CSV table of C-alpha atoms in Angstrom, one decimal:
chain,number,residue,atom,x,y,z
A,1086,MET,CA,18.1,-22.1,38.6
A,1087,GLU,CA,14.9,-19.9,38.4
A,1088,ARG,CA,14.6,-17.8,35.4
A,1089,MET,CA,14.9,-14.1,36.2
A,1090,ILE,CA,14.5,-12.6,33.0
A,1091,GLY,CA,11.0,-11.7,31.4
A,1092,THR,CA,10.4,-10.0,28.1
A,1093,VAL,CA,13.4,-9.2,25.9
A,1094,SER,CA,13.3,-6.9,22.7
A,1095,ARG,CA,16.2,-7.1,20.4
A,1096,GLY,CA,16.9,-4.8,17.3
A,1097,ILE,CA,18.2,-7.0,14.6
A,1098,ARG,CA,20.5,-5.4,12.0
A,1099,ALA,CA,19.8,-6.1,8.3
A,1100,PRO,CA,21.1,-5.1,4.9
A,1101,ILE,CA,19.8,-1.9,3.4
A,1102,ILE,CA,16.5,-3.1,1.5
A,1103,ARG,CA,15.9,-2.2,-2.2
A,1104,ALA,CA,12.9,-2.9,-4.4
A,1105,GLY,CA,12.7,-6.4,-5.5
A,1106,ASP,CA,14.7,-7.9,-2.6
A,1107,ASP,CA,13.5,-11.1,-1.1
A,1108,LEU,CA,12.7,-9.6,2.2
A,1109,ALA,CA,11.3,-13.0,3.8
A,1110,GLN,CA,14.7,-14.6,3.2
A,1111,ILE,CA,16.6,-11.5,4.5
A,1112,VAL,CA,14.6,-11.4,7.7
A,1113,VAL,CA,15.2,-15.1,8.3
A,1114,ASP,CA,18.9,-15.0,7.7
A,1115,SER,CA,19.2,-11.9,9.7
A,1116,VAL,CA,17.4,-13.3,12.7
A,1117,MET,CA,19.5,-16.5,12.6
A,1118,ALA,CA,22.8,-14.6,12.2
A,1119,ALA,CA,21.8,-12.6,15.3
A,1120,ALA,CA,20.9,-15.6,17.2
A,1121,GLN,CA,24.4,-17.0,16.7
A,1122,SER,CA,26.2,-13.8,17.3
A,1123,ALA,CA,24.3,-12.7,20.6
A,1124,PRO,CA,23.8,-15.6,21.2
A,1125,PHE,CA,20.1,-16.6,22.0
A,1126,SER,CA,17.9,-19.5,21.2
A,1127,VAL,CA,14.8,-19.3,19.0
A,1128,GLU,CA,11.8,-20.6,21.1
A,1129,ASP,CA,8.0,-21.2,20.4
A,1130,ARG,CA,6.0,-18.0,20.4
A,1131,ASP,CA,9.1,-15.6,19.9
A,1132,VAL,CA,7.8,-12.7,17.9
A,1133,ILE,CA,9.5,-11.4,14.8
A,1134,ALA,CA,8.4,-7.9,14.0
A,1135,VAL,CA,9.4,-6.3,10.7
A,1136,THR,CA,9.0,-2.4,10.1
A,1137,GLU,CA,6.4,-1.5,7.4
A,1138,ALA,CA,9.0,0.7,5.7
A,1139,VAL,CA,11.3,-2.1,4.5
A,1140,VAL,CA,8.3,-4.2,3.4
A,1141,ALA,CA,7.1,-1.3,1.3
A,1142,ARG,CA,10.5,-0.7,-0.1
A,1143,ALA,CA,11.0,-4.3,-1.1
A,1144,GLN,CA,7.6,-4.2,-2.8
A,1145,GLY,CA,8.7,-1.0,-4.7
A,1146,ASN,CA,5.5,0.6,-3.6
A,1147,TYR,CA,6.0,4.2,-4.4
A,1148,ALA,CA,4.0,6.8,-6.2
A,1149,ARG,CA,5.0,10.4,-7.7
A,1150,VAL,CA,3.5,13.6,-6.9
A,1151,GLN,CA,2.2,13.4,-10.5
A,1152,ASP,CA,0.5,10.4,-9.8
A,1153,ILE,CA,-1.1,11.8,-6.7
A,1154,ALA,CA,-2.2,14.9,-8.8
A,1155,ALA,CA,-3.9,12.8,-11.5
A,1156,ASP,CA,-5.9,10.9,-9.1
A,1157,VAL,CA,-7.0,13.9,-7.1
A,1158,ARG,CA,-8.0,15.5,-10.3
A,1159,ALA,CA,-9.9,12.6,-11.5
A,1160,LYS,CA,-11.7,12.1,-8.2
A,1161,LEU,CA,-12.2,15.8,-6.9
A,1162,GLY,CA,-12.6,17.7,-10.2
A,1163,GLY,CA,-9.4,19.9,-10.3
A,1164,GLY,CA,-11.1,23.0,-9.1
A,1165,THR,CA,-11.3,24.4,-5.6
A,1166,VAL,CA,-10.8,21.7,-3.1
A,1167,GLY,CA,-11.1,22.0,0.7
A,1168,VAL,CA,-8.1,19.9,2.3
A,1169,ILE,CA,-9.1,19.5,5.9
A,1170,PHE,CA,-7.5,18.3,9.1
A,1171,PRO,CA,-4.0,17.1,7.7
A,1172,ILE,CA,-1.2,16.3,10.2
A,1173,LEU,CA,1.6,18.7,10.7
A,1174,SER,CA,4.7,16.6,9.2
A,1175,ARG,CA,7.3,17.2,6.7
A,1176,ASN,CA,7.6,13.4,6.4
A,1177,ARG,CA,4.0,12.2,6.5
A,1178,PHE,CA,2.1,14.9,4.6
A,1179,ALA,CA,4.2,17.5,3.0
A,1180,ILE,CA,4.8,15.6,-0.2
A,1181,CYS,CA,1.2,14.3,-0.4
A,1182,LEU,CA,0.1,18.1,-0.2
A,1183,LYS,CA,2.5,19.0,-3.1
A,1184,GLY,CA,0.8,16.3,-5.2
A,1185,ILE,CA,-2.8,17.3,-4.1
A,1186,ALA,CA,-2.2,20.9,-4.7
A,1187,MET,CA,-0.9,20.0,-8.3
A,1188,GLY,CA,-4.2,18.4,-9.0
A,1189,CYS,CA,-6.3,21.6,-7.9
A,1190,LYS,CA,-6.7,25.1,-9.0
A,1191,LYS,CA,-7.2,26.3,-5.5
A,1192,VAL,CA,-6.7,24.6,-2.1
A,1193,VAL,CA,-8.6,25.9,0.9
A,1194,LEU,CA,-6.6,24.3,3.6
A,1195,MET,CA,-8.4,24.0,6.9
A,1196,LEU,CA,-6.1,23.1,9.9
A,1197,SER,CA,-7.3,22.0,13.2
A,1198,TYR,CA,-6.1,24.0,16.3
A,1199,PRO,CA,-4.5,24.1,18.8
A,1200,SER,CA,-3.0,20.8,17.5
A,1201,ASP,CA,-3.5,18.2,14.7
A,1202,GLU,CA,-5.1,14.8,15.2
A,1203,VAL,CA,-1.8,13.1,16.5
A,1204,GLY,CA,-0.8,15.9,18.9
A,1205,ASN,CA,1.5,18.2,16.9
A,1206,HIS,CA,0.7,21.6,18.3
A,1207,LEU,CA,0.4,24.8,16.2
A,1208,ILE,CA,-0.1,26.7,19.4
A,1209,ASP,CA,-0.1,26.2,23.1
A,1210,PRO,CA,-3.7,25.5,24.4
A,1211,ASP,CA,-3.1,28.0,27.2
A,1212,LEU,CA,-2.4,30.8,24.7
A,1213,VAL,CA,-5.8,29.8,23.1
A,1214,ASP,CA,-7.6,30.4,26.3
A,1215,GLU,CA,-5.6,33.7,27.1
A,1216,GLN,CA,-6.9,35.1,23.7
A,1217,GLY,CA,-10.4,34.2,24.4
A,1218,VAL,CA,-10.7,31.9,21.3
A,1219,ASN,CA,-13.0,29.0,21.4
A,1220,PRO,CA,-11.4,26.3,19.2
A,1221,TRP,CA,-14.8,24.3,19.2
A,1222,SER,CA,-16.9,27.1,17.5
A,1223,ASP,CA,-14.4,29.8,16.1
A,1224,VAL,CA,-13.3,29.7,12.6
A,1225,LEU,CA,-10.2,31.8,12.1
A,1226,SER,CA,-8.9,33.3,8.8
A,1227,LEU,CA,-5.1,33.5,8.4
A,1228,ALA,CA,-5.0,37.1,9.3
A,1229,GLN,CA,-7.0,36.4,12.4
A,1230,TYR,CA,-4.9,33.5,13.4
A,1231,ARG,CA,-1.7,35.8,13.0
A,1232,ALA,CA,-3.2,38.5,14.9
A,1233,HIS,CA,-4.0,36.2,18.0
A,1234,PHE,CA,-1.0,33.9,17.9
A,1235,GLY,CA,1.6,35.2,15.6
A,1236,ASN,CA,4.3,33.2,13.9
A,1237,ARG,CA,4.6,30.0,15.9
A,1238,THR,CA,7.1,27.3,15.3
A,1239,HIS,CA,7.0,23.6,16.4
A,1240,VAL,CA,8.7,22.7,19.5
A,1241,PHE,CA,10.8,19.9,17.9
A,1242,THR,CA,11.2,20.9,14.2
A,1243,GLY,CA,11.2,24.6,14.5
A,1244,VAL,CA,8.9,24.9,11.5
A,1245,ASP,CA,6.1,27.3,11.1
A,1246,TYR,CA,3.8,24.7,9.4
A,1247,VAL,CA,1.1,27.3,8.4
A,1248,SER,CA,3.7,29.1,6.2
A,1249,TYR,CA,5.3,25.9,5.2
A,1250,TYR,CA,2.1,24.2,3.9
A,1251,GLN,CA,1.2,27.6,2.2
A,1252,GLN,CA,4.4,27.6,0.3
A,1253,ILE,CA,3.9,24.1,-0.8
A,1254,ILE,CA,0.6,24.8,-2.3
A,1255,GLU,CA,1.6,27.9,-4.2
A,1256,GLN,CA,4.8,26.4,-5.5
A,1257,ALA,CA,2.7,23.6,-6.8
A,1258,GLY,CA,0.8,26.1,-8.9
A,1259,ALA,CA,-2.5,26.3,-6.9
A,1260,GLU,CA,-4.0,29.2,-5.1
A,1261,ALA,CA,-3.8,28.9,-1.3
A,1262,GLU,CA,-6.5,30.0,1.3
A,1263,ILE,CA,-5.9,28.9,4.9
A,1264,ILE,CA,-8.5,28.7,7.6
A,1265,PHE,CA,-8.5,27.1,11.2
A,1266,ALA,CA,-11.4,25.3,12.6
A,1267,ASN,CA,-12.4,22.0,14.2
A,1268,ASN,CA,-15.9,21.6,12.9
A,1269,PRO,CA,-15.5,19.9,9.5
A,1270,ARG,CA,-18.7,21.7,8.4
A,1271,ALA,CA,-16.8,25.0,8.3
A,1272,ILE,CA,-15.2,24.0,5.1
A,1273,LEU,CA,-18.6,23.9,3.3
A,1274,ASP,CA,-18.7,27.8,3.5
A,1275,TYR,CA,-15.7,27.8,1.0
A,1276,THR,CA,-16.2,24.8,-1.1
A,1277,LYS,CA,-18.4,21.7,-1.5
A,1278,THR,CA,-15.7,19.5,-2.6
A,1279,VAL,CA,-13.5,18.1,0.2
A,1280,LEU,CA,-10.5,15.8,0.7
A,1281,ALA,CA,-10.6,15.0,4.6
A,1282,CYS,CA,-7.0,14.1,5.6
A,1283,ASP,CA,-7.6,13.0,9.0
A,1284,ILE,CA,-6.5,9.3,10.1
A,1285,HIS,CA,-8.5,7.9,12.7
A,1286,THR,CA,-11.5,10.0,12.5
A,1287,ARG,CA,-11.9,10.0,8.8
A,1288,ALA,CA,-15.1,7.9,8.5
A,1289,ARG,CA,-16.9,10.3,10.9
A,1290,THR,CA,-15.6,13.5,9.2
A,1291,LYS,CA,-16.8,12.0,5.9
A,1292,ARG,CA,-20.3,11.2,7.2
A,1293,ILE,CA,-20.9,14.6,8.8
A,1294,LEU,CA,-19.7,16.4,5.6
A,1295,GLN,CA,-22.0,14.2,3.3
A,1296,LYS,CA,-25.0,14.8,5.6
A,1297,ALA,CA,-24.2,18.6,5.8
A,1298,GLY,CA,-24.4,18.9,1.9
A,1299,ALA,CA,-21.0,18.3,0.5
A,1300,GLU,CA,-21.0,17.3,-3.1
A,1301,VAL,CA,-17.8,15.4,-3.3
A,1302,VAL,CA,-16.0,14.0,-0.2
A,1303,CYS,CA,-12.9,11.8,-0.4
A,1304,THR,CA,-10.6,10.8,2.4
A,1305,LEU,CA,-6.7,9.9,2.0
A,1306,ASP,CA,-7.6,6.3,1.7
A,1307,ASP,CA,-9.6,7.0,-1.4
A,1308,ILE,CA,-6.5,8.3,-3.1
A,1309,MET,CA,-3.9,6.1,-4.8
A,1310,THR,CA,-6.1,3.0,-4.4
A,1311,ALA,CA,-5.1,1.8,-7.8
A,1312,SER,CA,-1.9,2.1,-10.0
A,1313,ILE,CA,-1.6,5.3,-11.9
A,1314,ASP,CA,0.6,4.7,-15.0
A,1315,GLY,CA,2.4,1.9,-13.4
A,1316,SER,CA,2.8,3.6,-9.9
A,1317,GLY,CA,2.5,1.8,-6.6
A,1318,TYR,CA,-0.8,1.9,-4.8
A,1319,ASN,CA,-2.6,0.6,-1.7
A,1320,ASP,CA,-6.0,-0.6,-2.3
A,1321,ARG,CA,-7.0,-0.6,1.3
A,1322,PHE,CA,-5.3,2.6,2.7
A,1323,GLY,CA,-4.5,4.8,-0.3
A,1324,LEU,CA,-2.2,7.6,0.8
A,1325,LEU,CA,-2.6,6.8,4.6
A,1326,GLY,CA,0.6,5.7,6.1
A,1327,SER,CA,2.8,7.1,3.4
A,1328,ASN,CA,6.1,8.7,4.0
A,1329,LYS,CA,8.3,11.0,2.2
A,1330,ALA,CA,10.9,9.2,0.1
A,1331,THR,CA,12.2,12.1,-2.2
A,1332,GLU,CA,11.1,15.6,-2.9
A,1333,GLU,CA,8.8,14.1,-5.7
A,1334,THR,CA,7.9,10.7,-4.4
A,1335,VAL,CA,6.2,9.0,-1.5
A,1336,LYS,CA,6.6,5.4,-0.2
A,1337,LEU,CA,3.1,4.0,0.4
A,1338,PHE,CA,1.9,1.9,3.1
A,1339,PRO,CA,2.9,-1.8,2.3
A,1340,ILE,CA,0.2,-4.0,0.7
A,1341,HIS,CA,-0.9,-7.6,0.7
A,1342,CYS,CA,1.6,-8.7,3.5
A,1343,ASP,CA,-0.3,-11.6,4.8
A,1344,GLU,CA,1.7,-14.0,2.6
A,1345,MET,CA,5.0,-12.5,3.7
A,1346,VAL,CA,4.4,-13.0,7.4
A,1347,ALA,CA,3.1,-16.6,6.8
A,1348,ARG,CA,6.3,-17.3,4.6
A,1349,ILE,CA,8.7,-16.0,7.3
A,1350,GLN,CA,6.9,-18.1,9.9
A,1351,GLN,CA,7.2,-21.3,7.7
A,1352,MET,CA,10.8,-20.6,6.9
A,1353,MET,CA,11.7,-20.2,10.5
A,1354,ARG,CA,9.9,-23.5,11.4
A,1355,GLU,CA,11.9,-25.2,8.7
A,1356,ARG,CA,15.1,-23.7,10.0
A,1357,THR,CA,14.4,-24.2,13.7
A,1358,GLY,CA,11.5,-26.5,14.3
A,1359,LYS,CA,9.9,-23.6,16.4
A,1360,GLN,CA,6.6,-21.9,15.9
A,1361,VAL,CA,7.4,-18.1,16.0
A,1362,GLU,CA,4.9,-15.4,15.4
A,1363,VAL,CA,5.5,-12.6,12.8
A,1364,MET,CA,4.0,-9.3,12.3
A,1365,ILE,CA,4.6,-6.2,10.1
A,1366,TYR,CA,4.5,-3.0,12.3
A,1367,GLY,CA,4.3,0.7,11.6
A,1368,ASP,CA,3.8,3.5,14.2
A,1369,GLY,CA,3.3,2.5,17.8
A,1370,ALA,CA,0.9,4.5,20.0
A,1371,PHE,CA,2.4,6.4,23.0
A,1372,LYS,CA,2.4,10.0,23.9
A,1373,ASP,CA,5.5,12.2,24.2
A,1374,PRO,CA,5.1,14.2,27.4
A,1375,VAL,CA,7.1,17.2,26.0
A,1376,GLY,CA,5.9,17.5,22.5
A,1377,LYS,CA,2.5,16.0,23.2
A,1378,ILE,CA,2.7,13.8,20.0
A,1379,TRP,CA,0.7,10.5,20.1
A,1380,GLU,CA,3.0,9.2,17.3
A,1381,LEU,CA,0.1,7.0,15.6
A,1382,ALA,CA,0.2,8.5,12.2
A,1383,ASP,CA,-0.3,5.1,10.5
A,1384,PRO,CA,-3.8,4.0,9.8
A,1385,VAL,CA,-3.0,0.7,11.9
A,1386,VAL,CA,-0.1,-0.3,14.0
A,1387,SER,CA,0.0,-3.7,12.2
A,1388,PRO,CA,-1.3,-4.4,8.7
A,1389,ALA,CA,-0.4,-8.0,8.8
A,1390,TYR,CA,0.4,-10.7,11.5
A,1391,THR,CA,0.2,-14.4,11.9
A,1392,PRO,CA,-2.9,-15.8,13.8
A,1393,GLY,CA,-1.1,-16.4,16.9
A,1394,LEU,CA,-1.0,-12.6,17.5
A,1395,GLU,CA,-4.8,-12.2,17.4
A,1396,GLY,CA,-6.6,-11.0,20.6
A,1397,THR,CA,-5.8,-9.2,23.7
A,1398,PRO,CA,-3.9,-9.9,26.8
A,1399,ASN,CA,-5.7,-12.0,29.5
A,1400,GLU,CA,-3.7,-11.0,32.4
A,1401,VAL,CA,-4.2,-10.5,36.2
A,1402,LYS,CA,-2.7,-7.6,38.3
A,1403,LEU,CA,0.0,-9.1,40.5
A,1404,LYS,CA,-0.4,-6.4,43.2
A,1405,TYR,CA,-4.2,-6.7,43.2
A,1406,LEU,CA,-3.8,-10.4,44.2
A,1407,ALA,CA,-1.1,-9.4,46.8
A,1408,ASP,CA,-3.1,-6.7,48.3
A,1409,ASN,CA,-6.5,-8.5,48.4
A,1410,ASP,CA,-6.9,-12.2,47.7
A,1411,PHE,CA,-3.6,-13.1,49.5
A,1412,ALA,CA,-3.2,-10.2,51.8
A,1413,ASP,CA,-2.5,-12.6,54.6
A,1414,LEU,CA,0.4,-14.3,52.9
A,1415,LYS,CA,4.0,-13.3,52.4
A,1416,GLY,CA,7.4,-14.7,51.1
A,1417,ASP,CA,7.4,-18.1,49.4
A,1418,ALA,CA,3.7,-18.8,50.4
A,1419,LEU,CA,2.6,-15.7,48.6
A,1420,LYS,CA,4.6,-16.6,45.6
A,1421,GLN,CA,3.2,-20.0,45.3
A,1422,ALA,CA,-0.4,-18.8,45.8
A,1423,ILE,CA,-0.1,-16.2,43.1
A,1424,LYS,CA,1.6,-18.8,40.8
A,1425,GLY,CA,-1.4,-21.2,41.5
A,1426,TYR,CA,-3.8,-18.5,40.6
A,1427,ILE,CA,-2.3,-17.7,37.3
A,1428,HIS,CA,-1.7,-21.4,36.4
A,1429,GLU,CA,-5.5,-22.2,37.2
A,1430,LYS,CA,-6.5,-19.2,35.0
A,1431,ASP,CA,-4.5,-20.4,32.2
A,1432,GLU,CA,-5.4,-24.1,32.5
A,1433,LYS,CA,-9.0,-23.2,32.3
A,1434,ALA,CA,-8.4,-20.6,29.4
A,1435,GLN,CA,-10.7,-18.3,31.5
A,1436,SER,CA,-11.6,-14.9,30.3
A,1437,LEU,CA,-11.1,-12.3,33.0
A,1438,LYS,CA,-12.6,-9.5,31.1
A,1439,GLY,CA,-14.4,-7.1,33.4
A,1440,THR,CA,-13.2,-8.6,36.5
A,1441,MET,CA,-11.6,-6.5,39.4
A,1442,VAL,CA,-8.4,-8.7,39.3
A,1443,THR,CA,-7.5,-7.4,35.8
A,1444,GLN,CA,-7.8,-3.7,36.8
A,1445,GLY,CA,-4.8,-1.7,35.6
A,1446,THR,CA,-3.9,-4.2,33.0
A,1447,THR,CA,-3.6,-2.9,29.4
A,1448,PRO,CA,-6.7,-3.7,27.5
A,1449,ARG,CA,-5.3,-3.2,24.1
A,1450,ARG,CA,-4.8,-5.6,21.1
A,1451,LEU,CA,-1.6,-7.7,21.2
A,1452,THR,CA,-0.6,-6.4,17.8
A,1453,ASP,CA,-0.9,-2.8,19.0
A,1454,LEU,CA,1.1,-3.5,22.3
A,1455,ILE,CA,3.8,-5.5,20.4
A,1456,GLY,CA,4.0,-3.1,17.7
A,1457,SER,CA,4.5,-0.2,20.0
A,1458,LEU,CA,7.3,-2.1,21.8
A,1459,ALA,CA,8.8,-2.9,18.3
A,1460,ASP,CA,8.6,0.8,17.2
A,1461,LEU,CA,10.2,2.0,20.3
A,1462,THR,CA,13.1,-0.7,19.9
A,1463,SER,CA,13.9,0.1,16.3
A,1464,GLY,CA,13.5,3.9,16.5
A,1465,SER,CA,13.2,6.1,13.4
A,1466,GLY,CA,16.9,7.1,12.8
A,1467,ASP,CA,20.1,5.4,12.1
A,1468,LYS,CA,19.9,2.3,14.3
A,1469,GLY,CA,19.9,0.0,11.4
A,1470,THR,CA,17.5,-2.5,13.0
A,1471,PRO,CA,14.3,-2.8,10.8
A,1472,ILE,CA,13.7,-6.2,12.3
A,1473,VAL,CA,12.8,-6.7,16.0
A,1474,TYR,CA,13.1,-10.0,17.8
A,1475,ILE,CA,11.0,-10.3,20.9
A,1476,GLN,CA,11.2,-13.2,23.6
A,1477,GLY,CA,9.3,-13.8,26.6
A,1478,TYR,CA,6.3,-11.7,25.7
A,1479,PHE,CA,3.7,-14.3,26.4
A,1480,ASP,CA,5.5,-15.7,29.6
A,1481,ASN,CA,4.0,-14.9,33.0
A,1482,TYR,CA,5.0,-15.3,36.7
A,1483,THR,CA,4.5,-19.1,36.5
A,1484,ASN,CA,7.1,-19.6,33.8
């Protein structure tokens, strides 16, 4: 019988992971137990995706607010620091801000508006237009912001992030001044020492500030790049990708994961004889139509993956072939013609980049696409499935 099922993504339940656990063994055992209970068979080019949260937890990669404060003080001087373009998140940034403020005498917090980098809105863009404010040029004080927009809360969390972040800074013992602007140069009217907290635009922000006369500029990936008094660290991403663990600690993005994905792949090969691919995944990249959030608060979707996941899809659009190349065919003849086209493409390993037959396909990296699928499958709540098992992703219409 012809196969009628394409890609399948399964959330795999696992034990609660603690620091020091052998995560690779847990992943393999959990997948094999799921395959027996479901049941399903392990096949070549199946994908095992493991959420970064349990990897960092198994590594014990945590930092205290005191560690963050010490590093900020050492790198930014401990005086007045401009903290610019942070995302609006109790989970992602609030505890980091607490540590940052503990390392400063005064924080000038500059928030982008109407939204942060990942789409969390302080205010509705239509309200900005109604008030005659130009977000590309206008720099607002807190008083001006309140006069224009009042006290606004987030559509999902119900939090007034302006007040929330101000309280965090002041409770950490620092003076707080809040301004609103989208041009990074605006902060230089307040201080020449800056910590840029944007994620995907951080290199550009740093370059602009340095060229404009900033004396010291750090980004979040400059903070916690080495251990402070035995703390965790991330030598590649620093505080980027961190999450709240407790009111006093953050879980950092996992480090040095290449060995883990290779080990899981080897262990699965030894157990099944199959060559599966393995990746560590964080936030996927997709936009919520109501909250307008882009989700992607991690610096990368996947910090580590096996070589078979390198590259981008090389796919054709079936409806394009049906409407153009094979418009005169239908039924089985159309089906066989399309299968033949795909088979020839695969046999020749022919790159179709830029050709019309690929229009409408998704030109993203495989790890970004699969990581987004895994993130949606595992969710962020109480599903208890930190492992995602994906089958059929590399199949096509000919399989």
